[in-house]
Amino acid sequence: DLLPACNGEITTMSFLQDVVDILLQYVVKSFDRSTKVIDFHYPNELLQEYNWELAEQPQTLEEILLNCRTTLKYAIKTGHPRYFNQLSTGLDMVGLAADWLTSAANTNMFTYEIAPVFVLLEYVTLRKMREMIGWPGGCGDGIFSPGGAISNMYAMLIARFKMFPEVKEKGMAAIPRLVAFTSEHSHFSVKKGAAALGIGTDSVILIRCDERGKMIPSDLERRILEAKQKGFVPFLVSATAGTTVYGAFDPLIAIADICKKYKIWMHVDGAWGGGLLMSRKHKWKLNGVERANSVTWNPHKMMGVPLQCSALLVREEGLMQSCNQMHASYLFQQDKHYDLSYDTGDKALQCGRHVDVFKLWLMWRAKGTTGFEAQIDKCLELAEYLYNKIKNREGYEMVFDGKPQHTNVCFWYIPPSLRSMEDNEERMSRLMKVAPVIKARMMEYGTTMVSYQPLGDKVNFFRMVISNPAATHQDIDFLIDEIERLGQDL
């Protein structure tokens, strides 16, 4: 009954208006603290409660609208001010509007021919991001990719090509054994990229970190020399600006010095911490990033841009194109009537590429750099508020000393039953079970969500992160009260 059916206009307008009403109700509920963050059901319950199967015959539009309502009923409200579970939280209205517009335009990012405005906006936005990194005049290159893991893999791909361009045609068999270096607290995507590129996970050497989770430069240099003595070729160091768990920033200046000394590509994974470049108060934490050869920066994390929005920025112009181009003549004809440098598809690994830039560009227009700065500063201030509230509070132990560098606040909640126990194996095994039980209860009540994990020799602890500008001091107070309410009897 819908367009392009003959006389489908009225039905289509009515249907889409109903969909918009469903969406607007969801948006309003997302910011209503009296509503649940999650209406939790176990997978088998949800499968049995509704018919999700695909049928031969079409459903009515009324049934389709019911499907829409049901889907959102059980969706996690990631924009809720009390959702702290992931690095990507919040629900930005301008970003949401941009996503709707992008879906309506429904085009691909590979040529100027079919995405003229989007291609130009990507060009402008990436140049601005490179300026903020500190590369003169925003020089270099870049691309929006389907997430930080892919951006990091792009960096590995380009670093390998820079050192051994013959690998593109001849493969890994034609080049020496390569090794990459990253910290033991870095994101798993570095190893995943090595596996995907045929370098192998054993070729990713993990560098020791200090007690705050920062890479130790002296250990990096020692391991580089060790690898060279074994006949391996170091080709990439991936430093982290904002580790996933501790929110640590590696010492980029010292790492840059080592990379320069041994002629190794320096990549900075700023997927989580890159947003701090927007803040005059906090960007010092990335001092030295301008010396990197490539940088990953995910605006869908700290900057609150709707998923997905991840950029890889490269200092050397033309390198991405040389590394990835395949000269597909049916897409990238050389006799087009416009400047072919705006056909960006041949520098990407993908052929089809979603328009991720528009929501970031439109939000940046709506907020200005100062608006992003204000929301980032607010989130960091909230993290400090949480840290100050619990660092000396009975029943809490911090995972590391000192105030956090990012919005990551890592702590154990110690129930009354464990507070007088000696610090021994039995206490550890009991403490390990505390965070998972509290988290499960949070989800069943639907009141809030916060992440937990073990790390190294440390048993399960809470990792609180704040990237939602809708959160307030009262939401932090609520979280503390809720942890205590749900964990008192453990």
C-alpha positions as semicolon CSV with decimal commas, in nm:
position;residue;x (nm);y (nm);z (nm)
1;D;0,000;0,000;0,000
2;L;0,297;0,231;0,043
3;L;0,478;0,440;-0,214
4;P;0,572;0,377;-0,491
5;A;0,232;0,199;-0,514
6;C;-0,027;0,382;-0,717
7;N;-0,222;0,619;-0,487
8;G;0,003;0,517;-0,197
9;E;0,075;0,870;-0,086
10;I;-0,187;0,908;0,191
11;T;-0,115;0,562;0,335
12;T;0,260;0,629;0,328
13;M;0,229;0,965;0,505
14;S;0,005;0,813;0,771
15;F;0,240;0,516;0,823
16;L;0,553;0,731;0,849
17;Q;0,376;0,973;1,086
18;D;0,290;0,678;1,311
19;V;0,653;0,562;1,299
20;V;0,772;0,913;1,391
21;D;0,524;0,917;1,682
22;I;0,667;0,585;1,807
23;L;1,020;0,723;1,777
24;L;0,938;1,051;1,952
25;Q;0,773;0,865;2,242
26;Y;1,088;0,655;2,273
27;V;1,310;0,965;2,266
28;V;1,109;1,130;2,546
29;K;1,114;0,808;2,753
30;S;1,492;0,780;2,706
31;F;1,542;1,097;2,910
32;D;1,274;1,019;3,171
33;R;1,446;0,897;3,487
34;S;1,125;0,732;3,607
35;T;1,140;0,486;3,314
36;K;1,357;0,177;3,309
37;V;1,693;0,172;3,133
38;I;1,612;-0,183;3,027
39;D;1,309;-0,412;3,031
40;F;1,519;-0,725;3,070
41;H;1,407;-1,068;2,950
42;Y;1,621;-1,376;2,899
43;P;1,673;-1,472;2,531
44;N;1,446;-1,779;2,542
45;E;1,168;-1,571;2,704
46;L;1,179;-1,308;2,430
47;L;1,192;-1,573;2,158
48;Q;0,885;-1,749;2,301
49;E;0,684;-1,437;2,388
50;Y;0,669;-1,301;2,032
51;N;0,663;-1,443;1,683
52;W;0,982;-1,314;1,521
53;E;0,980;-1,559;1,228
54;L;0,976;-1,448;0,865
55;A;0,668;-1,558;0,670
56;E;0,569;-1,613;0,307
57;Q;0,278;-1,367;0,322
58;P;0,302;-0,995;0,405
59;Q;0,184;-0,854;0,737
60;T;-0,054;-0,560;0,762
61;L;0,085;-0,214;0,830
62;E;-0,077;-0,227;1,176
63;E;0,128;-0,538;1,251
64;I;0,443;-0,369;1,117
65;L;0,385;-0,074;1,353
66;L;0,338;-0,321;1,639
67;N;0,674;-0,477;1,544
68;C;0,831;-0,132;1,568
69;R;0,683;-0,071;1,913
70;T;0,788;-0,414;2,041
71;T;1,143;-0,371;1,916
72;L;1,182;-0,040;2,098
73;K;1,007;-0,172;2,411
74;Y;1,293;-0,416;2,468
75;A;1,574;-0,197;2,332
76;I;1,830;-0,075;2,585
77;K;1,782;0,299;2,634
78;T;2,143;0,395;2,563
79;G;2,045;0,763;2,585
80;H;1,906;0,722;2,939
81;P;2,100;0,938;3,189
82;R;2,161;0,627;3,403
83;Y;2,303;0,404;3,129
84;F;2,679;0,387;3,194
85;N;2,753;0,047;3,044
86;Q;2,944;0,137;2,727
87;L;3,187;0,398;2,598
88;S;2,915;0,506;2,352
89;T;2,614;0,655;2,535
90;G;2,369;0,940;2,499
91;L;2,116;1,038;2,234
92;D;2,186;1,360;2,048
93;M;1,884;1,514;1,876
94;V;2,074;1,680;1,590
95;G;2,273;1,359;1,534
96;L;1,947;1,164;1,529
97;A;1,796;1,404;1,273
98;A;2,110;1,369;1,060
99;D;2,081;0,989;1,070
100;W;1,722;1,009;0,950
101;L;1,824;1,237;0,665
102;T;2,117;1,011;0,572
103;S;1,887;0,708;0,554
104;A;1,640;0,899;0,336
105;A;1,920;1,003;0,097
106;N;2,033;0,637;0,090
107;T;2,352;0,677;-0,110
108;N;2,703;0,539;-0,106
109;M;3,027;0,718;-0,022
110;F;3,250;0,590;-0,302
111;T;3,217;0,868;-0,562
112;Y;3,139;1,240;-0,580
113;E;2,910;1,146;-0,866
114;I;2,650;0,988;-0,634
115;A;2,722;1,162;-0,300
116;P;2,844;1,514;-0,383
117;V;2,760;1,693;-0,057
118;F;2,848;1,399;0,169
119;V;3,187;1,353;0,000
120;L;3,266;1,723;0,041
121;L;3,156;1,717;0,407
122;E;3,384;1,419;0,471
123;Y;3,672;1,611;0,310
124;V;3,604;1,921;0,524
125;T;3,547;1,730;0,849
126;L;3,852;1,504;0,821
127;R;4,070;1,806;0,743
128;K;3,936;1,981;1,056
129;M;4,007;1,672;1,268
130;R;4,364;1,655;1,132
131;E;4,409;2,023;1,222
132;M;4,301;1,943;1,577
133;I;4,556;1,661;1,590
134;G;4,817;1,926;1,503
135;W;4,918;1,837;1,148
136;P;5,001;2,165;0,967
137;G;4,703;2,301;0,776
138;G;4,515;1,975;0,833
139;C;4,737;1,804;0,576
140;G;4,713;1,430;0,518
141;D;4,431;1,190;0,447
142;G;4,164;0,990;0,623
143;I;3,842;0,798;0,600
144;F;3,537;0,711;0,809
145;S;3,527;0,339;0,874
146;P;3,284;0,095;1,042
147;G;3,435;0,136;1,391
148;G;3,763;0,171;1,578
149;A;3,870;-0,189;1,519
150;I;3,859;-0,136;1,142
151;S;4,031;0,203;1,173
152;N;4,313;0,035;1,367
153;M;4,335;-0,237;1,103
154;Y;4,360;0,031;0,831
155;A;4,656;0,180;1,021
156;M;4,832;-0,160;1,027
157;L;4,758;-0,216;0,658
158;I;4,898;0,125;0,558
159;A;5,204;0,097;0,787
160;R;5,290;-0,240;0,633
161;F;5,244;-0,102;0,279
162;K;5,462;0,201;0,357
163;M;5,750;-0,025;0,462
164;F;5,697;-0,304;0,206
165;P;5,479;-0,185;-0,088
166;E;5,541;-0,517;-0,267
167;V;5,317;-0,693;-0,009
168;K;5,012;-0,564;-0,196
169;E;5,082;-0,783;-0,500
170;K;5,304;-1,058;-0,360
171;G;5,160;-1,113;-0,012
172;M;5,326;-1,190;0,320
173;A;5,549;-1,461;0,174
174;A;5,751;-1,194;-0,009
175;I;5,846;-0,994;0,302
176;P;6,030;-1,058;0,630
177;R;5,856;-1,152;0,956
178;L;5,688;-0,834;1,083
179;V;5,617;-0,746;1,446
180;A;5,391;-0,479;1,598
181;F;5,399;-0,341;1,953
182;T;5,115;-0,226;2,174
183;S;5,050;-0,204;2,547
184;E;4,909;-0,489;2,753
185;H;4,608;-0,261;2,825
186;S;4,543;-0,182;2,457
187;H;4,230;-0,278;2,266
188;F;4,203;-0,635;2,136
189;S;4,152;-0,496;1,783
190;V;4,530;-0,465;1,736
191;K;4,564;-0,844;1,762
192;K;4,247;-0,892;1,559
193;G;4,390;-0,671;1,281
194;A;4,714;-0,870;1,283
195;A;4,515;-1,192;1,245
196;A;4,303;-1,052;0,960
197;L;4,607;-0,917;0,771
198;G;4,798;-1,244;0,791
199;I;5,062;-1,098;1,023
200;G;4,945;-1,325;1,305
201;T;4,859;-1,255;1,667
202;D;5,196;-1,395;1,784
203;S;5,356;-1,103;1,599
204;V;5,185;-0,849;1,829
205;I;5,419;-0,790;2,123
206;L;5,251;-0,659;2,438
207;I;5,444;-0,392;2,628
208;R;5,424;-0,367;3,005
209;C;5,221;-0,089;3,167
210;D;5,265;0,099;3,491
211;E;5,008;0,072;3,773
212;R;4,790;0,337;3,603
213;G;4,777;0,141;3,275
214;K;5,022;0,354;3,071
215;M;5,276;0,192;2,841
216;I;5,631;0,192;2,982
217;P;5,859;0,340;2,710
218;S;6,175;0,170;2,837
219;D;6,004;-0,170;2,801
220;L;5,895;-0,075;2,448
221;E;6,254;0,004;2,348
222;R;6,382;-0,316;2,510
223;R;6,130;-0,529;2,322
224;I;6,204;-0,355;1,989
225;L;6,576;-0,433;2,027
226;E;6,495;-0,790;2,129
227;A;6,277;-0,838;1,818
228;K;6,544;-0,693;1,588
229;Q;6,808;-0,926;1,737
230;K;6,581;-1,221;1,648
231;G;6,567;-1,099;1,288
232;F;6,211;-0,966;1,302
233;V;6,116;-0,631;1,145
234;P;5,928;-0,388;1,373
235;F;5,677;-0,204;1,154
236;L;5,420;-0,046;1,389
237;V;5,376;0,079;1,744
238;S;5,014;0,132;1,847
239;A;4,995;0,369;2,142
240;T;4,662;0,416;2,320
241;A;4,504;0,749;2,410
242;G;4,232;0,642;2,650
243;T;4,248;0,268;2,725
244;T;3,917;0,084;2,735
245;V;3,924;-0,016;3,103
246;Y;4,146;0,230;3,293
247;G;4,111;0,525;3,053
248;A;4,492;0,560;3,051
249;F;4,687;0,777;2,808
250;D;5,020;0,634;2,692
251;P;5,319;0,878;2,704
252;L;5,303;0,975;2,336
253;I;5,610;1,203;2,327
254;A;5,842;0,932;2,462
255;I;5,686;0,674;2,227
256;A;5,726;0,913;1,931
257;D;6,097;0,951;2,015
258;I;6,142;0,574;2,010
259;C;5,948;0,535;1,682
260;K;6,163;0,806;1,522
261;K;6,484;0,644;1,649
262;Y;6,398;0,302;1,503
263;K;6,203;0,429;1,198
264;I;5,876;0,261;1,300
265;W;5,524;0,376;1,209
266;M;5,354;0,535;1,511
267;H;4,980;0,483;1,538
268;V;4,767;0,636;1,814
269;D;4,446;0,453;1,899
270;G;4,246;0,751;2,028
271;A;3,910;0,581;1,968
272;W;3,807;0,661;2,327
273;G;4,035;0,952;2,418
274;G;4,050;1,139;2,086
275;G;3,749;1,351;2,180
276;L;3,961;1,526;2,445
277;L;4,129;1,714;2,160
278;M;3,811;1,926;2,161
279;S;3,881;2,042;2,517
280;R;4,135;2,313;2,598
281;K;4,140;2,186;2,956
282;H;4,213;1,821;2,879
283;K;4,386;1,797;2,538
284;W;4,731;1,801;2,704
285;K;4,669;1,431;2,775
286;L;4,733;1,371;2,404
287;N;5,054;1,579;2,386
288;G;5,269;1,421;2,115
289;V;4,976;1,297;1,905
290;E;5,082;1,538;1,629
291;R;5,394;1,322;1,581
292;A;5,190;1,012;1,497
293;N;5,172;0,873;1,144
294;S;4,807;0,776;1,194
295;V;4,533;0,828;1,451
296;T;4,204;0,651;1,522
297;W;3,933;0,881;1,663
298;N;3,575;0,769;1,733
299;P;3,332;1,061;1,759
300;H;3,062;0,806;1,849
301;K;3,228;0,766;2,187
302;M;3,325;1,073;2,390
303;M;3,159;1,321;2,152
304;G;2,821;1,147;2,163
305;V;2,769;1,115;1,786
306;P;2,518;0,834;1,707
307;L;2,674;0,501;1,615
308;Q;2,868;0,448;1,403
309;C;3,122;0,723;1,349
310;S;3,491;0,630;1,350
311;A;3,769;0,807;1,165
312;L;4,120;0,701;1,069
313;L;4,345;1,001;1,007
314;V;4,675;0,956;0,819
315;R;4,954;1,216;0,812
316;E;5,090;1,131;0,464
317;E;4,862;1,222;0,176
318;G;4,819;0,968;-0,105
319;L;4,933;0,668;0,097
320;M;4,583;0,526;0,156
321;Q;4,510;0,553;-0,215
322;S;4,832;0,376;-0,318
323;C;4,778;0,105;-0,057
324;N;4,417;0,020;-0,137
325;Q;4,332;0,126;-0,492
326;M;4,228;-0,139;-0,744
327;H;4,136;0,091;-1,035
328;A;3,786;-0,055;-1,083
329;S;3,702;0,103;-1,419
330;Y;3,324;0,068;-1,382
331;L;3,331;0,301;-1,077
332;F;3,642;0,514;-1,105
333;Q;3,645;0,614;-1,472
334;Q;3,940;0,842;-1,547
335;D;3,756;1,060;-1,801
336;K;3,487;1,205;-1,572
337;H;3,411;1,576;-1,604
338;Y;3,503;1,670;-1,241
339;D;3,810;1,655;-1,014
340;L;3,866;1,281;-0,959
341;S;4,040;1,334;-0,624
342;Y;3,689;1,357;-0,476
343;D;3,616;0,994;-0,569
344;T;3,718;0,846;-0,236
345;G;3,609;0,486;-0,283
346;D;3,937;0,350;-0,415
347;K;4,127;0,436;-0,097
348;A;3,882;0,234;0,117
349;L;3,885;-0,141;0,176
350;Q;3,509;-0,143;0,140
351;C;3,326;-0,082;-0,180
352;G;2,989;0,003;-0,025
353;R;3,044;0,259;0,253
354;H;2,778;0,411;0,476
355;V;2,750;0,789;0,513
356;D;2,885;0,833;0,867
357;V;3,009;1,190;0,836
358;F;2,681;1,382;0,815
359;K;2,573;1,336;1,178
360;L;2,915;1,449;1,304
361;W;2,925;1,746;1,067
362;L;2,569;1,856;1,152
363;M;2,628;1,822;1,527
364;W;2,952;2,022;1,495
365;R;2,757;2,296;1,313
366;A;2,490;2,291;1,585
367;K;2,727;2,291;1,884
368;G;3,043;2,448;1,754
369;T;3,373;2,322;1,893
370;T;3,288;2,501;2,218
371;G;2,970;2,294;2,256
372;F;3,160;1,967;2,225
373;E;3,418;2,106;2,466
374;A;3,150;2,189;2,725
375;Q;2,990;1,844;2,714
376;I;3,328;1,666;2,732
377;D;3,443;1,883;3,024
378;K;3,113;1,811;3,201
379;C;3,155;1,432;3,165
380;L;3,511;1,449;3,301
381;E;3,391;1,663;3,593
382;L;3,121;1,401;3,672
383;A;3,386;1,126;3,674
384;E;3,592;1,329;3,922
385;Y;3,279;1,383;4,133
386;L;3,221;1,004;4,147
387;Y;3,586;0,940;4,232
388;N;3,581;1,196;4,514
389;K;3,258;1,049;4,655
390;I;3,377;0,689;4,675
391;K;3,756;0,706;4,724
392;N;3,721;0,722;5,106
393;R;3,366;0,586;5,137
394;E;3,311;0,273;5,343
395;G;3,262;-0,032;5,123
396;Y;3,464;0,092;4,825
397;E;3,819;0,021;4,709
398;M;3,977;0,192;4,411
399;V;4,151;-0,031;4,155
400;F;4,436;0,222;4,118
401;D;4,545;0,526;4,317
402;G;4,486;0,883;4,208
403;K;4,210;1,055;4,019
404;P;4,124;0,913;3,676
405;Q;4,263;1,076;3,361
406;H;3,950;1,005;3,161
407;T;3,591;0,933;3,268
408;N;3,679;0,572;3,359
409;V;3,640;0,517;3,736
410;C;3,743;0,165;3,837
411;F;3,645;0,031;4,180
412;W;3,533;-0,264;4,387
413;Y;3,221;-0,255;4,600
414;I;3,294;-0,451;4,920
415;P;2,974;-0,583;5,083
416;P;2,956;-0,568;5,467
417;S;3,022;-0,945;5,490
418;L;3,369;-0,903;5,333
419;R;3,484;-0,581;5,501
420;S;3,650;-0,741;5,803
421;M;3,793;-1,039;5,615
422;E;4,167;-1,084;5,567
423;D;4,295;-1,015;5,215
424;N;4,336;-1,379;5,113
425;E;4,229;-1,618;4,840
426;E;3,885;-1,685;4,986
427;R;3,810;-1,312;5,003
428;M;3,922;-1,273;4,641
429;S;3,704;-1,559;4,519
430;R;3,402;-1,411;4,701
431;L;3,476;-1,057;4,580
432;M;3,497;-1,186;4,222
433;K;3,126;-1,277;4,238
434;V;3,002;-0,944;4,378
435;A;3,002;-0,722;4,066
436;P;2,835;-0,982;3,837
437;V;2,550;-1,036;4,088
438;I;2,494;-0,660;4,136
439;K;2,500;-0,609;3,758
440;A;2,246;-0,889;3,705
441;R;2,017;-0,734;3,967
442;M;2,053;-0,389;3,808
443;M;1,940;-0,532;3,475
444;E;1,649;-0,725;3,624
445;Y;1,525;-0,415;3,808
446;G;1,605;-0,207;3,498
447;T;1,731;0,088;3,705
448;T;2,084;0,142;3,571
449;M;2,367;-0,035;3,392
450;V;2,741;-0,019;3,455
451;S;3,015;-0,246;3,321
452;Y;3,243;-0,480;3,514
453;Q;3,541;-0,699;3,424
454;P;3,853;-0,866;3,561
455;L;4,194;-0,742;3,445
456;G;4,525;-0,922;3,490
457;D;4,544;-1,042;3,851
458;K;4,252;-0,818;3,957
459;V;3,917;-0,990;4,009
460;N;3,590;-0,844;3,875
461;F;3,558;-0,470;3,940
462;F;3,318;-0,202;3,820
463;R;3,434;0,019;3,535
464;M;3,221;0,328;3,533
465;V;3,240;0,545;3,220
466;I;3,057;0,870;3,148
467;S;3,006;1,001;2,796
468;N;2,640;1,106;2,814
469;P;2,598;1,481;2,865
470;A;2,247;1,415;3,002
471;A;2,397;1,260;3,320
472;T;2,404;1,472;3,636
473;H;2,547;1,460;3,989
474;Q;2,212;1,313;4,101
475;D;2,256;1,023;3,857
476;I;2,600;0,950;4,003
477;D;2,449;0,960;4,355
478;F;2,175;0,725;4,235
479;L;2,430;0,477;4,100
480;I;2,618;0,465;4,431
481;D;2,293;0,416;4,626
482;E;2,180;0,146;4,384
483;I;2,507;-0,049;4,408
484;E;2,477;-0,041;4,787
485;R;2,107;-0,136;4,784
486;L;2,166;-0,432;4,551
487;G;2,490;-0,550;4,714
488;Q;2,429;-0,512;5,089
489;D;2,330;-0,876;5,143
490;L;2,611;-1,038;4,941
